[in-house]
Tab-separated table of N, CA and C in Angstrom:
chain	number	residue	atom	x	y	z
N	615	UNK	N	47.337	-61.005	32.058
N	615	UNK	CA	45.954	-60.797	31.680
N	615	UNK	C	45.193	-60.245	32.880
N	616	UNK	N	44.025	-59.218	32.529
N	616	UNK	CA	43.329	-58.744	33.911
N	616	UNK	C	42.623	-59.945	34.020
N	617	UNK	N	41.501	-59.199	34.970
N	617	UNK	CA	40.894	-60.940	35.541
N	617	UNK	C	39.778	-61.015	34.716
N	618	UNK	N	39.431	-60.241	33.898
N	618	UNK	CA	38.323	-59.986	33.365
N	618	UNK	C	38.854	-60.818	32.112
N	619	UNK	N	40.071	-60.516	31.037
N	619	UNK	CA	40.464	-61.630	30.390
N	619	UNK	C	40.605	-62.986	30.491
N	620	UNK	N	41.151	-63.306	32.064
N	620	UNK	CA	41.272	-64.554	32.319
N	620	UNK	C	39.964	-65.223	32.317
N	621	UNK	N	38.766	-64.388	32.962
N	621	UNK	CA	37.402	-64.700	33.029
N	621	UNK	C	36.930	-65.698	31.304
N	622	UNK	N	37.185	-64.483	30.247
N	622	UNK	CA	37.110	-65.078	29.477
N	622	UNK	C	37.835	-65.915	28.750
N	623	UNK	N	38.984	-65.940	28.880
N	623	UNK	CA	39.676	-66.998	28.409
N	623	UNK	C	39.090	-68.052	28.726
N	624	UNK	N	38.974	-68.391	30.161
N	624	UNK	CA	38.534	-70.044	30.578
N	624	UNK	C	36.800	-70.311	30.021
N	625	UNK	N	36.098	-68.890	29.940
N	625	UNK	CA	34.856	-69.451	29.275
N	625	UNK	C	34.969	-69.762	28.050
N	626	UNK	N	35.925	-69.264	27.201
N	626	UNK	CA	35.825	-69.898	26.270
N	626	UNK	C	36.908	-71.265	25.649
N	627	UNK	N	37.413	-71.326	26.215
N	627	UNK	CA	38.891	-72.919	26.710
N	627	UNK	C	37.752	-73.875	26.394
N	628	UNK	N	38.739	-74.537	26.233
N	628	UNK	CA	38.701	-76.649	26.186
N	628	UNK	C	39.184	-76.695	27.139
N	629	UNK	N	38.913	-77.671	28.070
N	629	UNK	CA	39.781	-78.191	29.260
N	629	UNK	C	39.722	-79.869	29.165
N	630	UNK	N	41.052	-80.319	28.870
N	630	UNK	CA	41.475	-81.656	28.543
N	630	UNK	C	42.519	-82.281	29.520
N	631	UNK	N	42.757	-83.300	29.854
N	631	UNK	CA	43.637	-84.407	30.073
N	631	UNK	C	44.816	-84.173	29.835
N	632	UNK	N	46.102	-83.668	30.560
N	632	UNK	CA	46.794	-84.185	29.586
N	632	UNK	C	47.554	-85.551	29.596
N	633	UNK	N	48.817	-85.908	28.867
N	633	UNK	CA	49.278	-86.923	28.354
N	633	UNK	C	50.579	-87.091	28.812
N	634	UNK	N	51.143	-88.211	28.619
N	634	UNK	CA	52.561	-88.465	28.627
N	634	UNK	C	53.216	-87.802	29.570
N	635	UNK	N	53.888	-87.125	29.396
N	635	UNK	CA	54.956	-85.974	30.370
N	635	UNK	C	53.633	-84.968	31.276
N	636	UNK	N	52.875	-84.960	30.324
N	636	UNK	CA	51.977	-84.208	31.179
N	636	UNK	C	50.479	-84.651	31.761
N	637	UNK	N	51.050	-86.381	32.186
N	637	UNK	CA	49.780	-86.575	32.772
N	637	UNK	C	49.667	-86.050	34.093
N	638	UNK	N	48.274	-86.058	34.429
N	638	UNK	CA	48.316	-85.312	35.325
N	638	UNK	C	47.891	-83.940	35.739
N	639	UNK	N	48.228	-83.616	34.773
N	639	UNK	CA	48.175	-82.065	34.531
N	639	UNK	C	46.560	-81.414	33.711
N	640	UNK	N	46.009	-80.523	33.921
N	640	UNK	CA	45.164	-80.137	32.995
N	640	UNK	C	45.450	-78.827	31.775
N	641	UNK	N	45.043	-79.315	30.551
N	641	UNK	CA	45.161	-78.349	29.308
N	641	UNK	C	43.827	-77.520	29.237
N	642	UNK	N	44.514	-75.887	29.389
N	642	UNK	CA	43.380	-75.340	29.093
N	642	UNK	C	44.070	-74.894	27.777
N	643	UNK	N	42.706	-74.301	26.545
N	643	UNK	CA	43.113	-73.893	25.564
N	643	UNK	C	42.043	-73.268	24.638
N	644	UNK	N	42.449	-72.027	24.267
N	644	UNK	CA	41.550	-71.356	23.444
N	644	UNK	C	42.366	-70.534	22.549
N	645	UNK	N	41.264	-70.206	21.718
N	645	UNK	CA	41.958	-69.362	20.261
N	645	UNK	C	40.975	-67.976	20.438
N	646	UNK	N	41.599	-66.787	19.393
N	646	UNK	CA	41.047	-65.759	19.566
N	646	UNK	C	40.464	-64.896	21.262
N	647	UNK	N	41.827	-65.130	21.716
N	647	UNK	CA	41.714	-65.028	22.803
N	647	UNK	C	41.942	-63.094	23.488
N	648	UNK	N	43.070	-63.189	22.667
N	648	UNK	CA	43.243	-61.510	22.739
N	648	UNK	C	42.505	-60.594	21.155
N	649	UNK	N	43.632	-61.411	20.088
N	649	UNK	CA	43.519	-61.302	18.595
N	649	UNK	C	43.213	-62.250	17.707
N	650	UNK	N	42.093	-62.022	16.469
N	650	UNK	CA	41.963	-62.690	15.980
N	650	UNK	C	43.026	-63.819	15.286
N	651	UNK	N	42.908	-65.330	15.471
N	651	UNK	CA	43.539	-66.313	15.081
N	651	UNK	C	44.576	-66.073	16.103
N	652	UNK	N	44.444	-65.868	17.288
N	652	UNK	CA	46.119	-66.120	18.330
N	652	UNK	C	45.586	-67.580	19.074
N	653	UNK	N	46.546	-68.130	19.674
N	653	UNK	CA	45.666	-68.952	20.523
N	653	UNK	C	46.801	-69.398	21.706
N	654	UNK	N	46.155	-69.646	23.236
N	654	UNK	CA	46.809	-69.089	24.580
N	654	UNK	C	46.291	-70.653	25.330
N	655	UNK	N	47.692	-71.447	25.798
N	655	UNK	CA	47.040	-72.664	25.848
N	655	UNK	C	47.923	-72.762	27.501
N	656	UNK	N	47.181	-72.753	28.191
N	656	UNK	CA	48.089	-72.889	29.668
N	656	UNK	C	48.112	-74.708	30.141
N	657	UNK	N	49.265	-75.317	30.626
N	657	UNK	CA	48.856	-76.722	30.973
N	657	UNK	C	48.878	-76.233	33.230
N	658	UNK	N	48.015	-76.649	33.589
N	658	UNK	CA	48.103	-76.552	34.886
N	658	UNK	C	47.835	-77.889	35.449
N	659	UNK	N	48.586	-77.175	36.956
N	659	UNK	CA	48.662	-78.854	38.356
N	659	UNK	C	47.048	-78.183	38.995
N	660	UNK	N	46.421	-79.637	38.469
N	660	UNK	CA	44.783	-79.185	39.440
N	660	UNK	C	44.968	-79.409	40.925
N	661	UNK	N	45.845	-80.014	41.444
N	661	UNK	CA	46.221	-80.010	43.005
N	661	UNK	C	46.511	-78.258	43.599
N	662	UNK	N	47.430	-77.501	43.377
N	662	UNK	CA	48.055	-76.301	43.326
N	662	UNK	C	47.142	-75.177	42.614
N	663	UNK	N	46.625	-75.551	41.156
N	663	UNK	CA	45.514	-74.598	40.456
N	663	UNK	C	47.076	-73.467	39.726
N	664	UNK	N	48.129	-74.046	39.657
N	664	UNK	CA	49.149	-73.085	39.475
N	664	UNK	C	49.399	-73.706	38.301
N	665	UNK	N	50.468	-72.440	37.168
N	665	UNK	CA	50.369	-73.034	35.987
N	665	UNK	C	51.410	-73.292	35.618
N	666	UNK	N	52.005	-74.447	34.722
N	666	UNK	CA	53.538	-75.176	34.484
N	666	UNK	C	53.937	-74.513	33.708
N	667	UNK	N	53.326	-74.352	32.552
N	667	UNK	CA	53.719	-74.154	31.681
N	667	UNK	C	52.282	-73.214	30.419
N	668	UNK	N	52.782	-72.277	29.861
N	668	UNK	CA	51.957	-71.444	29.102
N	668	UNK	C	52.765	-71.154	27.521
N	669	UNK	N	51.983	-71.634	26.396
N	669	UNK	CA	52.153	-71.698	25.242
N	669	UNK	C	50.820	-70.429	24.458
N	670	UNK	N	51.821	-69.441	24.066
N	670	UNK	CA	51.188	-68.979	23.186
N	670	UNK	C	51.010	-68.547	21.129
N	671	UNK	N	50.505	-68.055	20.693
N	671	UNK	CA	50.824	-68.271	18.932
N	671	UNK	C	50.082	-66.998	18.382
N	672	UNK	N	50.565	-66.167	17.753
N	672	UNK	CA	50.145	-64.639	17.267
N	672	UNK	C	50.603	-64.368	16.125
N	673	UNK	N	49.822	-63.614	15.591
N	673	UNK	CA	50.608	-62.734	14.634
N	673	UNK	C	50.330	-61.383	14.895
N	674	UNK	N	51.881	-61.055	14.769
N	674	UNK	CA	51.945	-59.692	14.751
N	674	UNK	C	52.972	-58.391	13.956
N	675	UNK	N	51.928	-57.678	13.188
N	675	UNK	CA	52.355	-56.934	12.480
N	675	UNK	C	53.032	-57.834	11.251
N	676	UNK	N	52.288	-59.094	10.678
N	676	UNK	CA	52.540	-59.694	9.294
N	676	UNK	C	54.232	-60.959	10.433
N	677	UNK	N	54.207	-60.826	11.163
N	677	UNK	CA	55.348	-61.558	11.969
N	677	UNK	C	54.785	-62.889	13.066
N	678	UNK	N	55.010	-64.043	12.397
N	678	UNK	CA	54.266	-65.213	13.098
N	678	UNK	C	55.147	-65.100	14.477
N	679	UNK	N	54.868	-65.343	15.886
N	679	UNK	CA	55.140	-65.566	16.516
N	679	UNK	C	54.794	-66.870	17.813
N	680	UNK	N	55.137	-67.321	18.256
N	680	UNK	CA	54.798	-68.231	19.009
N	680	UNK	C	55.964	-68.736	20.275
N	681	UNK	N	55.482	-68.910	21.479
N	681	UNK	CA	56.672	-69.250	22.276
N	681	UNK	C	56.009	-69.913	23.660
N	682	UNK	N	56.955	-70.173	24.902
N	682	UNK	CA	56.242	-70.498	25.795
N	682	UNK	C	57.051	-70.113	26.854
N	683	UNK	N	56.138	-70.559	28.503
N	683	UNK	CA	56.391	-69.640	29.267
N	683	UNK	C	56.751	-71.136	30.220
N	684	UNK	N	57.536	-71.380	31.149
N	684	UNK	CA	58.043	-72.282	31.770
N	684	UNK	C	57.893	-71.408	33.613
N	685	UNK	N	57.140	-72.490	34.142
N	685	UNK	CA	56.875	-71.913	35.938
N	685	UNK	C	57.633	-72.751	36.941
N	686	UNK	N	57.840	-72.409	37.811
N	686	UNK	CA	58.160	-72.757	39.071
N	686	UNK	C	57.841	-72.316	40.422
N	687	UNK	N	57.283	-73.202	41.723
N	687	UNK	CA	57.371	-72.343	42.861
N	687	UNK	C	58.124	-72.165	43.525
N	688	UNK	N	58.523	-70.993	44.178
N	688	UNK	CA	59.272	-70.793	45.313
N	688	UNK	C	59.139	-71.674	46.234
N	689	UNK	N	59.956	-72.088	47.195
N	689	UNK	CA	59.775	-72.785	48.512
N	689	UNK	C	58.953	-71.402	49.088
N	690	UNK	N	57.757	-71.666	49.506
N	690	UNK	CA	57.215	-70.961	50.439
N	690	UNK	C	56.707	-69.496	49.994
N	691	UNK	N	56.686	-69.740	48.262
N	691	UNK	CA	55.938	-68.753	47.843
N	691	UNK	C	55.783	-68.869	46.930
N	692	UNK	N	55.593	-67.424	45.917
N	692	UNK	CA	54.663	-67.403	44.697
N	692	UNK	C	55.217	-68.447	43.506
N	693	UNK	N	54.514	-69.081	42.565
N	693	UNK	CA	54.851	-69.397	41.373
N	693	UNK	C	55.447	-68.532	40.424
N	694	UNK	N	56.362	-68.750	40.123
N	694	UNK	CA	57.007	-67.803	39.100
N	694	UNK	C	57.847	-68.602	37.553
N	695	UNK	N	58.081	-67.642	36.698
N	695	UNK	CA	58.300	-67.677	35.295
N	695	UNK	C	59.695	-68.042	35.630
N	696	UNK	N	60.378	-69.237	34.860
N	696	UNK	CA	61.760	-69.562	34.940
N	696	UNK	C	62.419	-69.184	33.975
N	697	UNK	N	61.675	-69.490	32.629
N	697	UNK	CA	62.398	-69.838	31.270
N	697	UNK	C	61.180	-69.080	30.286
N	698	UNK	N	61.232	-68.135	29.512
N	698	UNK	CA	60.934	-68.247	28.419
N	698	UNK	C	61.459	-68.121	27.270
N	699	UNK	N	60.720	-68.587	26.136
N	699	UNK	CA	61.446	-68.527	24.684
N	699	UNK	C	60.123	-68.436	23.787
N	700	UNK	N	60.924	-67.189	23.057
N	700	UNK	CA	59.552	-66.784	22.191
N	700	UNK	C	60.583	-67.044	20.834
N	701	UNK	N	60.548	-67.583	20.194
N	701	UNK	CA	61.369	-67.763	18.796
N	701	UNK	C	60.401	-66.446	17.700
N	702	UNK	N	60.381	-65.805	16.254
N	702	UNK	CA	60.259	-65.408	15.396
N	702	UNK	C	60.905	-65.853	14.517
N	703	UNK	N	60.452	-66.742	13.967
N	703	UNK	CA	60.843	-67.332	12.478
N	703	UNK	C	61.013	-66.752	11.281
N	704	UNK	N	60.493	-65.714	11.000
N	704	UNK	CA	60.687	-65.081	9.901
N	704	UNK	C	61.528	-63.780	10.175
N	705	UNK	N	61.693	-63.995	10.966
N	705	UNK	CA	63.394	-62.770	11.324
N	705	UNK	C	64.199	-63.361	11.968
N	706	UNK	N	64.129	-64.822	11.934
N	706	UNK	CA	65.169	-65.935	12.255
N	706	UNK	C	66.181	-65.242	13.848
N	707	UNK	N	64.947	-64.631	14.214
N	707	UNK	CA	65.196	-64.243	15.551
N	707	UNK	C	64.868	-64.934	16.965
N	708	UNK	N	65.081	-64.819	17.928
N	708	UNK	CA	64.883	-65.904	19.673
N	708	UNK	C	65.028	-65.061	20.617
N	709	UNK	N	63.826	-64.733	21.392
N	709	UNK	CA	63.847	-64.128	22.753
N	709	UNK	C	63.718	-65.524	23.448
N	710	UNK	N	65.094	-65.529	24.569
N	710	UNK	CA	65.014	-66.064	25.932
N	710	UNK	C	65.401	-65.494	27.035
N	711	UNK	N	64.455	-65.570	28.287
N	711	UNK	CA	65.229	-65.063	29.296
N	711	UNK	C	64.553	-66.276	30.235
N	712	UNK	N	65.936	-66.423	31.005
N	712	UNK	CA	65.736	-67.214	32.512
N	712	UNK	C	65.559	-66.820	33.349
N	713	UNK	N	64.925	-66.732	34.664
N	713	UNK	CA	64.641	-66.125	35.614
N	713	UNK	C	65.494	-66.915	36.566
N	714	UNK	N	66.386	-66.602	37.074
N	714	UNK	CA	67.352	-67.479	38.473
N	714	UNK	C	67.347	-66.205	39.221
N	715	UNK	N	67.625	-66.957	40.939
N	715	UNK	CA	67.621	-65.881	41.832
N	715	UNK	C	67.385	-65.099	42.433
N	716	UNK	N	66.207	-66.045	42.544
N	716	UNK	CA	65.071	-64.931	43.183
N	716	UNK	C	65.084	-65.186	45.135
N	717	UNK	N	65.001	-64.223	45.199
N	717	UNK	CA	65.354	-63.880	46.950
N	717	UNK	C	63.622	-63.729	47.482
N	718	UNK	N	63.715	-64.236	48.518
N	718	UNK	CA	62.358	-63.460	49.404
N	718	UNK	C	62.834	-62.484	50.431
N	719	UNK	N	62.251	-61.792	50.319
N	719	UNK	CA	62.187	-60.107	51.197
N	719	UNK	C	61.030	-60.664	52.219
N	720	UNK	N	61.438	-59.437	53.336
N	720	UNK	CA	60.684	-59.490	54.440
N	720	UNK	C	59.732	-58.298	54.161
């Protein structure tokens, strides 16, 4: 998202507590965020301001979609995407990719 989306995303978010596995953590979450009826729910560490985990839900082109985005930091650098999985249910289809192996460059 540019920053100008992110801008609005968080003005228009809930920001909640979360629970259980994710106490600790804060839920941001809003709908109609890009497209009408999608909705883009990030859980973040308010220590770090970095995000764990990102759940999103769309439709597109008559095709429900929904999936999520799994983070991690580097020792000694950026947060990055480990795992995602976007399932499509009605083409009984599954995007996953893992991210392993990531090197730091000088």
């Amino acid at each position: 998202m540019s920053k100008g989306q992110e801008v609005d995303f968080f003005d228009k978010a809930k920001i909640t507590d979360g629970e259980d596995d994710l106490a600790g953590m804060k839920i941001v979450r809003a709908t109609d965020v890009s497209l009408d009826g999608d909705m883009l729910q990030k859980t973040i560490d308010p220590e770090t301001l970095r995000p764990k985990k990102i759940e999103l839900r769309f439709v597109l082109e008559d095709h429900a979609v929904e999936g999520e985005v799994m983070y991690r930091p580097i020792e000694d650098g950026p947060n990055v995407p480990r795992l995602s999985t976007i399932p499509i249910s009605d083409l009984d289809g599954l995007v996953e990719t893992e991210f392993i192996d990531y090197e730091k460059q000088l």
